[in-house]
Amino acid sequence: MVWDRQTKMEYEWKPDEQGLQQILQLLKESQSPDTTIQRTVQQKLEQLNQYPDFNNYLIFVLTKLKSEDEPTRSLSGLILKNNVKAHFQNFPNGVTDFIKSECLNNIGDSSPLIRATVGILITTIASKGELQNWPDLLPKLCSLLDSEDYNTCEGAFGALQKICEDSAEILDSDVLDRPLNIMIPKFLQFFKHSSPKIRSHAVACVNQFIISRTQALMLHIDSFIENLFALAGDEEPEVRKNVCRALVMLLEVRMDRLLPHMHNIVEYMLQRTQDQDENVALEACEFWLTLAEQPICKDVLVRHLPKLIPVLVNGMKYSDIDIILLKGDVEEDETIPDSEQDIRPRFHRSRTVAQQHDEDGIEEEDDDDDEIDDDDTISDWNLRKCSAAALDVLANVYRDELLPHILPLLKELLFHHEWVVKESGILVLGAIAEVPLLP
C-alpha cells in the first residue's frame, strides 16, 4: 500500500482502496481478545500516525462506511479521538477541516453508538482550544436542535451536553462572546420535549452552570425552576435524576428561590429517595446532606423527620447487587489470612460529597485512611453510604430530638432475623455513635 505524504486535503477527499482495507483489517484485529495481536495492531496504528491523511481514513470509516459493523466504525472514531488528544496540533489544516466537516454532517447518524462517538470526537476537538477556532460549531449544533429528525436533534444535544460538561468555564466568558446568553434559553425550551432523552439532555446541559452561578442562567432562574417542577414526575429515570441533581445544587446557590416551595420539595425528595432506580434515589439522597449544611435545616425538616428517618434507615441496607459482590469477595478471600486492616474496628464517617459527579465514572482518590468501612469492595459512593452519611449529619443537627424517631427502629433492626436488616442496624449505630445526642 502506498501512502501519499503530500496529498492535499480537501473536503472531497477520497481514500485509497488498498489503504482503506488495510485499516479496516487492523480495526477488526484490534478487537481480538489475544493481547499479542492487540499489541501488534497498536504498534502498526502508531506507525500510521506519521502519514498526514491517516486520520482522514479514520473519520471516513466512522462516518462514511455505513456498511461496516458499528463496533468497528466506533472504534475508528475512538482511535481518532486519541490521536486528537495526542497529536492535534500537528494535524494539517486540510485534515482538521475534513474531520470537523464530517463530524457536523454525521451528528445525526441513525446509530446511537455512532452519534455518541461523533459527539465525543467533537468534544475532544473543542477541548483542545478549538472552540475559538471553530466558530460555526456552537451555532450549528444549536440550529440542529430544531431539526425535525430525532437522530439529528439527539446527536446535537449529546454533543452539546459533553461540551457543557468539559468547557463550562470558557462558555461563560467573553472569549466566545458569551454564547450561553443564547444557549440557556434555547435549552429551557426543550424541557417539555416529547422525547425523554432530549428532556434529559436539556436539563443536564443547564445543570452544568448552576454551581458557578452563571449570569445567563440566573437571569432565567425562575423559568428554570418552574420547568424543573414540571418534570418532577417524569417517567424517565435519567430525567428524574437530573431534576434531583439540579435541586440539590440550587439549595447551595439559590435557596431564596426554593424556600417558598420547600415543603413540596422535601416531600418530592422523600419520594425520590425511595425511587426504584437507585441512581435517582442516590441523587435525591444527596439533598439531605446538602440541606443539613443550611441554617434553615432544623426548622424546615423537623415536621418531616417521622417520614425521613425510616427512609434513610431503609436505604442503609445492602442492595441485591451489593450482596452478590460481597459473596464474590468472600469466596475469593476465604483462603487468605486476615490482615490488620481487615480486622480493625470499622465505623461509619460522613463524607463530603461533590454535587456534580464525574460522568466518565472516574472516582476521586480518598486519602483519608480512617474512612474504611464494610463497603470497600463495592462502589465508592452508593445509596447505602449516602443514607448513612445523611443520618450522621442530621444527628448532629437534631441531637436528642432524633432519639424518638430512631430508637424504635434500632430495636427492630438489631433483633431482626435477617442478617441484612440486622447489619443495617449496626450501620445506624455507627452513623450516630460519635454524635453527642444529649445537649
mmCIF file with all atom_site columns, N, CA and C in Angstrom, residues 120-160:
data_model
loop_
_atom_site.group_PDB
_atom_site.id
_atom_site.type_symbol
_atom_site.label_atom_id
_atom_site.label_alt_id
_atom_site.label_comp_id
_atom_site.label_asym_id
_atom_site.label_entity_id
_atom_site.label_seq_id
_atom_site.pdbx_PDB_ins_code
_atom_site.Cartn_x
_atom_site.Cartn_y
_atom_site.Cartn_z
_atom_site.occupancy
_atom_site.B_iso_or_equiv
_atom_site.pdbx_formal_charge
_atom_site.auth_seq_id
_atom_site.auth_comp_id
_atom_site.auth_asym_id
_atom_site.auth_atom_id
_atom_site.pdbx_PDB_model_num
ATOM 1   N N  . ILE A 1 120 ? -18.377 12.586 21.085 1.00 0.00 ? 120 ILE A N  1
ATOM 2   C CA . ILE A 1 120 ? -17.136 12.546 21.873 1.00 0.00 ? 120 ILE A CA 1
ATOM 3   C C  . ILE A 1 120 ? -15.989 13.167 21.075 1.00 0.00 ? 120 ILE A C  1
ATOM 4   N N  . LEU A 1 121 ? -15.946 12.884 19.792 1.00 0.00 ? 121 LEU A N  1
ATOM 5   C CA . LEU A 1 121 ? -14.886 13.431 18.938 1.00 0.00 ? 121 LEU A CA 1
ATOM 6   C C  . LEU A 1 121 ? -15.000 14.949 18.850 1.00 0.00 ? 121 LEU A C  1
ATOM 7   N N  . ILE A 1 122 ? -16.207 15.452 18.670 1.00 0.00 ? 122 ILE A N  1
ATOM 8   C CA . ILE A 1 122 ? -16.420 16.902 18.633 1.00 0.00 ? 122 ILE A CA 1
ATOM 9   C C  . ILE A 1 122 ? -15.953 17.545 19.935 1.00 0.00 ? 122 ILE A C  1
ATOM 10  N N  . THR A 1 123 ? -16.332 16.936 21.048 1.00 0.00 ? 123 THR A N  1
ATOM 11  C CA . THR A 1 123 ? -15.973 17.482 22.359 1.00 0.00 ? 123 THR A CA 1
ATOM 12  C C  . THR A 1 123 ? -14.465 17.481 22.561 1.00 0.00 ? 123 THR A C  1
ATOM 13  N N  . THR A 1 124 ? -13.805 16.430 22.108 1.00 0.00 ? 124 THR A N  1
ATOM 14  C CA . THR A 1 124 ? -12.353 16.342 22.266 1.00 0.00 ? 124 THR A CA 1
ATOM 15  C C  . THR A 1 124 ? -11.657 17.430 21.462 1.00 0.00 ? 124 THR A C  1
ATOM 16  N N  . ILE A 1 125 ? -12.140 17.660 20.236 1.00 0.00 ? 125 ILE A N  1
ATOM 17  C CA . ILE A 1 125 ? -11.576 18.747 19.420 1.00 0.00 ? 125 ILE A CA 1
ATOM 18  C C  . ILE A 1 125 ? -11.814 20.092 20.101 1.00 0.00 ? 125 ILE A C  1
ATOM 19  N N  . ALA A 1 126 ? -13.025 20.275 20.625 1.00 0.00 ? 126 ALA A N  1
ATOM 20  C CA . ALA A 1 126 ? -13.349 21.537 21.304 1.00 0.00 ? 126 ALA A CA 1
ATOM 21  C C  . ALA A 1 126 ? -12.458 21.763 22.516 1.00 0.00 ? 126 ALA A C  1
ATOM 22  N N  . SER A 1 127 ? -12.153 20.677 23.238 1.00 0.00 ? 127 SER A N  1
ATOM 23  C CA . SER A 1 127 ? -11.341 20.807 24.452 1.00 0.00 ? 127 SER A CA 1
ATOM 24  C C  . SER A 1 127 ? -9.880  21.139 24.150 1.00 0.00 ? 127 SER A C  1
ATOM 25  N N  . LYS A 1 128 ? -9.474  20.989 22.897 1.00 0.00 ? 128 LYS A N  1
ATOM 26  C CA . LYS A 1 128 ? -8.106  21.321 22.508 1.00 0.00 ? 128 LYS A CA 1
ATOM 27  C C  . LYS A 1 128 ? -7.973  22.791 22.122 1.00 0.00 ? 128 LYS A C  1
ATOM 28  N N  . GLY A 1 129 ? -8.910  23.600 22.598 1.00 0.00 ? 129 GLY A N  1
ATOM 29  C CA . GLY A 1 129 ? -8.871  25.026 22.303 1.00 0.00 ? 129 GLY A CA 1
ATOM 30  C C  . GLY A 1 129 ? -9.561  25.396 21.016 1.00 0.00 ? 129 GLY A C  1
ATOM 31  N N  . GLU A 1 130 ? -10.277 24.437 20.433 1.00 0.00 ? 130 GLU A N  1
ATOM 32  C CA . GLU A 1 130 ? -10.857 24.677 19.127 1.00 0.00 ? 130 GLU A CA 1
ATOM 33  C C  . GLU A 1 130 ? -12.220 25.355 19.162 1.00 0.00 ? 130 GLU A C  1
ATOM 34  N N  . LEU A 1 131 ? -12.754 25.628 20.349 1.00 0.00 ? 131 LEU A N  1
ATOM 35  C CA . LEU A 1 131 ? -13.999 26.390 20.365 1.00 0.00 ? 131 LEU A CA 1
ATOM 36  C C  . LEU A 1 131 ? -13.763 27.767 19.750 1.00 0.00 ? 131 LEU A C  1
ATOM 37  N N  . GLN A 1 132 ? -12.576 28.323 20.006 1.00 0.00 ? 132 GLN A N  1
ATOM 38  C CA . GLN A 1 132 ? -12.248 29.622 19.417 1.00 0.00 ? 132 GLN A CA 1
ATOM 39  C C  . GLN A 1 132 ? -12.000 29.503 17.916 1.00 0.00 ? 132 GLN A C  1
ATOM 40  N N  . ASN A 1 133 ? -11.436 28.371 17.487 1.00 0.00 ? 133 ASN A N  1
ATOM 41  C CA . ASN A 1 133 ? -11.077 28.194 16.077 1.00 0.00 ? 133 ASN A CA 1
ATOM 42  C C  . ASN A 1 133 ? -12.138 27.453 15.274 1.00 0.00 ? 133 ASN A C  1
ATOM 43  N N  . TRP A 1 134 ? -13.262 27.203 15.886 1.00 0.00 ? 134 TRP A N  1
ATOM 44  C CA . TRP A 1 134 ? -14.368 26.510 15.206 1.00 0.00 ? 134 TRP A CA 1
ATOM 45  C C  . TRP A 1 134 ? -15.635 27.337 15.453 1.00 0.00 ? 134 TRP A C  1
ATOM 46  N N  . PRO A 1 135 ? -15.666 28.549 14.907 1.00 0.00 ? 135 PRO A N  1
ATOM 47  C CA . PRO A 1 135 ? -16.735 29.494 15.264 1.00 0.00 ? 135 PRO A CA 1
ATOM 48  C C  . PRO A 1 135 ? -18.139 29.046 14.885 1.00 0.00 ? 135 PRO A C  1
ATOM 49  N N  . ASP A 1 136 ? -18.242 28.169 13.882 1.00 0.00 ? 136 ASP A N  1
ATOM 50  C CA . ASP A 1 136 ? -19.582 27.745 13.479 1.00 0.00 ? 136 ASP A CA 1
ATOM 51  C C  . ASP A 1 136 ? -20.081 26.532 14.255 1.00 0.00 ? 136 ASP A C  1
ATOM 52  N N  . LEU A 1 137 ? -19.263 25.989 15.184 1.00 0.00 ? 137 LEU A N  1
ATOM 53  C CA . LEU A 1 137 ? -19.656 24.760 15.892 1.00 0.00 ? 137 LEU A CA 1
ATOM 54  C C  . LEU A 1 137 ? -20.909 24.964 16.742 1.00 0.00 ? 137 LEU A C  1
ATOM 55  N N  . LEU A 1 138 ? -20.852 25.890 17.694 1.00 0.00 ? 138 LEU A N  1
ATOM 56  C CA . LEU A 1 138 ? -21.990 26.070 18.601 1.00 0.00 ? 138 LEU A CA 1
ATOM 57  C C  . LEU A 1 138 ? -23.248 26.544 17.869 1.00 0.00 ? 138 LEU A C  1
ATOM 58  N N  . PRO A 1 139 ? -23.142 27.539 16.967 1.00 0.00 ? 139 PRO A N  1
ATOM 59  C CA . PRO A 1 139 ? -24.353 27.927 16.216 1.00 0.00 ? 139 PRO A CA 1
ATOM 60  C C  . PRO A 1 139 ? -24.941 26.779 15.408 1.00 0.00 ? 139 PRO A C  1
ATOM 61  N N  . LYS A 1 140 ? -24.061 25.955 14.816 1.00 0.00 ? 140 LYS A N  1
ATOM 62  C CA . LYS A 1 140 ? -24.549 24.834 14.010 1.00 0.00 ? 140 LYS A CA 1
ATOM 63  C C  . LYS A 1 140 ? -25.255 23.803 14.886 1.00 0.00 ? 140 LYS A C  1
ATOM 64  N N  . LEU A 1 141 ? -24.633 23.430 16.013 1.00 0.00 ? 141 LEU A N  1
ATOM 65  C CA . LEU A 1 141 ? -25.254 22.446 16.902 1.00 0.00 ? 141 LEU A CA 1
ATOM 66  C C  . LEU A 1 141 ? -26.590 22.957 17.438 1.00 0.00 ? 141 LEU A C  1
ATOM 67  N N  . CYS A 1 142 ? -26.637 24.238 17.804 1.00 0.00 ? 142 CYS A N  1
ATOM 68  C CA . CYS A 1 142 ? -27.893 24.801 18.330 1.00 0.00 ? 142 CYS A CA 1
ATOM 69  C C  . CYS A 1 142 ? -28.977 24.818 17.257 1.00 0.00 ? 142 CYS A C  1
ATOM 70  N N  . SER A 1 143 ? -28.588 25.102 16.015 1.00 0.00 ? 143 SER A N  1
ATOM 71  C CA . SER A 1 143 ? -29.587 25.106 14.942 1.00 0.00 ? 143 SER A CA 1
ATOM 72  C C  . SER A 1 143 ? -30.095 23.692 14.661 1.00 0.00 ? 143 SER A C  1
ATOM 73  N N  . LEU A 1 144 ? -29.216 22.694 14.840 1.00 0.00 ? 144 LEU A N  1
ATOM 74  C CA . LEU A 1 144 ? -29.625 21.308 14.604 1.00 0.00 ? 144 LEU A CA 1
ATOM 75  C C  . LEU A 1 144 ? -30.622 20.814 15.655 1.00 0.00 ? 144 LEU A C  1
ATOM 76  N N  . LEU A 1 145 ? -30.678 21.492 16.812 1.00 0.00 ? 145 LEU A N  1
ATOM 77  C CA . LEU A 1 145 ? -31.664 21.112 17.825 1.00 0.00 ? 145 LEU A CA 1
ATOM 78  C C  . LEU A 1 145 ? -33.086 21.261 17.303 1.00 0.00 ? 145 LEU A C  1
ATOM 79  N N  . ASP A 1 146 ? -33.264 22.141 16.333 1.00 0.00 ? 146 ASP A N  1
ATOM 80  C CA . ASP A 1 146 ? -34.600 22.392 15.789 1.00 0.00 ? 146 ASP A CA 1
ATOM 81  C C  . ASP A 1 146 ? -34.953 21.442 14.653 1.00 0.00 ? 146 ASP A C  1
ATOM 82  N N  . SER A 1 147 ? -34.052 20.512 14.359 1.00 0.00 ? 147 SER A N  1
ATOM 83  C CA . SER A 1 147 ? -34.330 19.566 13.271 1.00 0.00 ? 147 SER A CA 1
ATOM 84  C C  . SER A 1 147 ? -35.534 18.691 13.608 1.00 0.00 ? 147 SER A C  1
ATOM 85  N N  . GLU A 1 148 ? -36.344 18.409 12.595 1.00 0.00 ? 148 GLU A N  1
ATOM 86  C CA . GLU A 1 148 ? -37.489 17.516 12.786 1.00 0.00 ? 148 GLU A CA 1
ATOM 87  C C  . GLU A 1 148 ? -37.058 16.057 12.855 1.00 0.00 ? 148 GLU A C  1
ATOM 88  N N  . ASP A 1 149 ? -35.802 15.791 12.468 1.00 0.00 ? 149 ASP A N  1
ATOM 89  C CA . ASP A 1 149 ? -35.261 14.440 12.549 1.00 0.00 ? 149 ASP A CA 1
ATOM 90  C C  . ASP A 1 149 ? -34.758 14.188 13.967 1.00 0.00 ? 149 ASP A C  1
ATOM 91  N N  . TYR A 1 150 ? -35.315 13.177 14.632 1.00 0.00 ? 150 TYR A N  1
ATOM 92  C CA . TYR A 1 150 ? -34.955 12.912 16.022 1.00 0.00 ? 150 TYR A CA 1
ATOM 93  C C  . TYR A 1 150 ? -33.467 12.646 16.174 1.00 0.00 ? 150 TYR A C  1
ATOM 94  N N  . ASN A 1 151 ? -32.893 11.829 15.294 1.00 0.00 ? 151 ASN A N  1
ATOM 95  C CA . ASN A 1 151 ? -31.483 11.462 15.423 1.00 0.00 ? 151 ASN A CA 1
ATOM 96  C C  . ASN A 1 151 ? -30.575 12.691 15.384 1.00 0.00 ? 151 ASN A C  1
ATOM 97  N N  . THR A 1 152 ? -30.908 13.629 14.515 1.00 0.00 ? 152 THR A N  1
ATOM 98  C CA . THR A 1 152 ? -30.106 14.850 14.400 1.00 0.00 ? 152 THR A CA 1
ATOM 99  C C  . THR A 1 152 ? -30.209 15.680 15.668 1.00 0.00 ? 152 THR A C  1
ATOM 100 N N  . CYS A 1 153 ? -31.437 15.852 16.179 1.00 0.00 ? 153 CYS A N  1
ATOM 101 C CA . CYS A 1 153 ? -31.646 16.621 17.413 1.00 0.00 ? 153 CYS A CA 1
ATOM 102 C C  . CYS A 1 153 ? -30.928 15.966 18.583 1.00 0.00 ? 153 CYS A C  1
ATOM 103 N N  . GLU A 1 154 ? -31.078 14.655 18.727 1.00 0.00 ? 154 GLU A N  1
ATOM 104 C CA . GLU A 1 154 ? -30.465 13.945 19.854 1.00 0.00 ? 154 GLU A CA 1
ATOM 105 C C  . GLU A 1 154 ? -28.944 13.962 19.751 1.00 0.00 ? 154 GLU A C  1
ATOM 106 N N  . GLY A 1 155 ? -28.420 13.773 18.540 1.00 0.00 ? 155 GLY A N  1
ATOM 107 C CA . GLY A 1 155 ? -26.971 13.791 18.363 1.00 0.00 ? 155 GLY A CA 1
ATOM 108 C C  . GLY A 1 155 ? -26.377 15.149 18.689 1.00 0.00 ? 155 GLY A C  1
ATOM 109 N N  . ALA A 1 156 ? -27.033 16.214 18.229 1.00 0.00 ? 156 ALA A N  1
ATOM 110 C CA . ALA A 1 156 ? -26.552 17.564 18.518 1.00 0.00 ? 156 ALA A CA 1
ATOM 111 C C  . ALA A 1 156 ? -26.611 17.848 20.014 1.00 0.00 ? 156 ALA A C  1
ATOM 112 N N  . PHE A 1 157 ? -27.691 17.410 20.663 1.00 0.00 ? 157 PHE A N  1
ATOM 113 C CA . PHE A 1 157 ? -27.828 17.651 22.104 1.00 0.00 ? 157 PHE A CA 1
ATOM 114 C C  . PHE A 1 157 ? -26.780 16.856 22.887 1.00 0.00 ? 157 PHE A C  1
ATOM 115 N N  . GLY A 1 158 ? -26.517 15.628 22.450 1.00 0.00 ? 158 GLY A N  1
ATOM 116 C CA . GLY A 1 158 ? -25.496 14.828 23.116 1.00 0.00 ? 158 GLY A CA 1
ATOM 117 C C  . GLY A 1 158 ? -24.136 15.503 23.056 1.00 0.00 ? 158 GLY A C  1
ATOM 118 N N  . ALA A 1 159 ? -23.806 16.064 21.876 1.00 0.00 ? 159 ALA A N  1
ATOM 119 C CA . ALA A 1 159 ? -22.530 16.773 21.731 1.00 0.00 ? 159 ALA A CA 1
ATOM 120 C C  . ALA A 1 159 ? -22.506 18.034 22.594 1.00 0.00 ? 159 ALA A C  1
ATOM 121 N N  . LEU A 1 160 ? -23.611 18.771 22.597 1.00 0.00 ? 160 LEU A N  1
ATOM 122 C CA . LEU A 1 160 ? -23.664 19.991 23.412 1.00 0.00 ? 160 LEU A CA 1
ATOM 123 C C  . LEU A 1 160 ? -23.542 19.684 24.897 1.00 0.00 ? 160 LEU A C  1
#
